[in-house]
Short mmCIF file of C-alpha atoms in Angstrom, two decimals:
data_model
loop_
_atom_site.label_atom_id
_atom_site.label_comp_id
_atom_site.label_asym_id
_atom_site.label_seq_id
_atom_site.Cartn_x
_atom_site.Cartn_y
_atom_site.Cartn_z
CA MET B 1 24.83 25.45 183.47
CA GLN B 2 23.44 24.14 186.74
CA ILE B 3 20.44 21.79 186.69
CA GLU B 4 17.98 21.62 189.56
CA ALA B 5 15.05 19.25 190.04
CA VAL B 6 12.59 19.83 192.88
CA ARG B 7 11.15 16.51 194.00
CA ARG B 8 8.50 18.02 196.30
CA THR B 9 6.73 19.64 193.33
CA CYS B 10 7.32 16.80 190.84
CA ILE B 11 4.12 15.05 189.73
CA GLY B 12 5.87 12.10 188.10
CA ALA B 13 4.90 12.81 184.49
CA GLY B 14 8.28 11.48 183.29
CA GLN B 15 8.66 13.93 180.42
CA CYS B 16 12.13 14.88 181.65
CA VAL B 17 13.28 11.27 181.29
CA PHE B 18 12.08 11.16 177.69
CA ALA B 19 13.73 14.51 176.87
CA ALA B 20 17.05 13.94 178.66
CA PRO B 21 17.52 10.33 179.82
CA GLU B 22 21.21 10.93 180.47
CA THR B 23 20.29 13.60 183.04
CA PHE B 24 17.00 12.48 184.62
CA ASP B 25 15.48 9.28 185.94
CA GLN B 26 12.51 8.39 188.13
CA ASP B 27 12.47 6.57 191.46
CA ASP B 28 10.05 3.82 192.47
CA ASP B 29 7.43 6.47 193.30
CA GLY B 30 7.80 8.05 189.86
CA LEU B 31 9.50 11.21 191.14
CA VAL B 32 12.40 12.86 189.36
CA VAL B 33 15.95 11.76 190.15
CA LEU B 34 18.76 14.03 188.99
CA LEU B 35 21.62 11.95 187.58
CA ARG B 36 23.99 14.91 187.23
CA GLU B 37 23.93 18.55 188.26
CA ASP B 38 25.44 20.26 185.24
CA ALA B 39 25.03 20.43 181.48
CA THR B 40 28.30 21.01 179.68
CA THR B 41 27.79 20.36 175.97
CA GLU B 42 25.36 21.97 173.53
CA THR B 43 23.60 18.61 173.15
CA ASP B 44 23.19 18.36 176.94
CA LEU B 45 21.90 21.91 177.12
CA ALA B 46 19.39 21.34 174.33
CA SER B 47 17.92 18.21 175.93
CA VAL B 48 17.78 19.74 179.41
CA ARG B 49 16.18 22.92 178.06
CA GLN B 50 13.55 20.74 176.40
CA ALA B 51 12.93 18.97 179.73
CA VAL B 52 12.58 22.35 181.48
CA ASN B 53 10.09 23.54 178.87
CA ILE B 54 7.88 20.43 178.91
CA CYS B 55 7.83 19.71 182.66
CA PRO B 56 4.14 20.15 183.57
CA SER B 57 4.90 20.99 187.22
CA ARG B 58 7.83 23.32 186.43
CA SER B 59 9.99 21.28 188.80
CA ILE B 60 13.14 21.53 186.67
CA SER B 61 15.32 24.59 186.22
CA LEU B 62 18.55 25.45 184.45
CA THR B 63 20.67 28.35 185.71
CA THR B 64 23.97 29.91 184.77
CA VAL B 65 26.78 29.38 187.25
CA PRO B 66 29.00 32.47 187.63
CA ALA B 67 32.58 32.02 186.43
CA GLY B 68 34.92 30.78 189.13
CA ASN B 69 32.26 28.83 191.03
#
């Protein structure tokens, strides 16, 4: 699964960092920083899905990558 974080819409709430600290961080301005672009294990997927669901600005998405890409 591919993870995307859109910094221009991020409001710096930091909920993604609490939900998935191995995947997200915040810069000095409080905006989302993506530490990796894919979620490979069920644990990773669960924490990233939680981050997607609780992001107040809907700046995080998780999409399926077609096989072979």
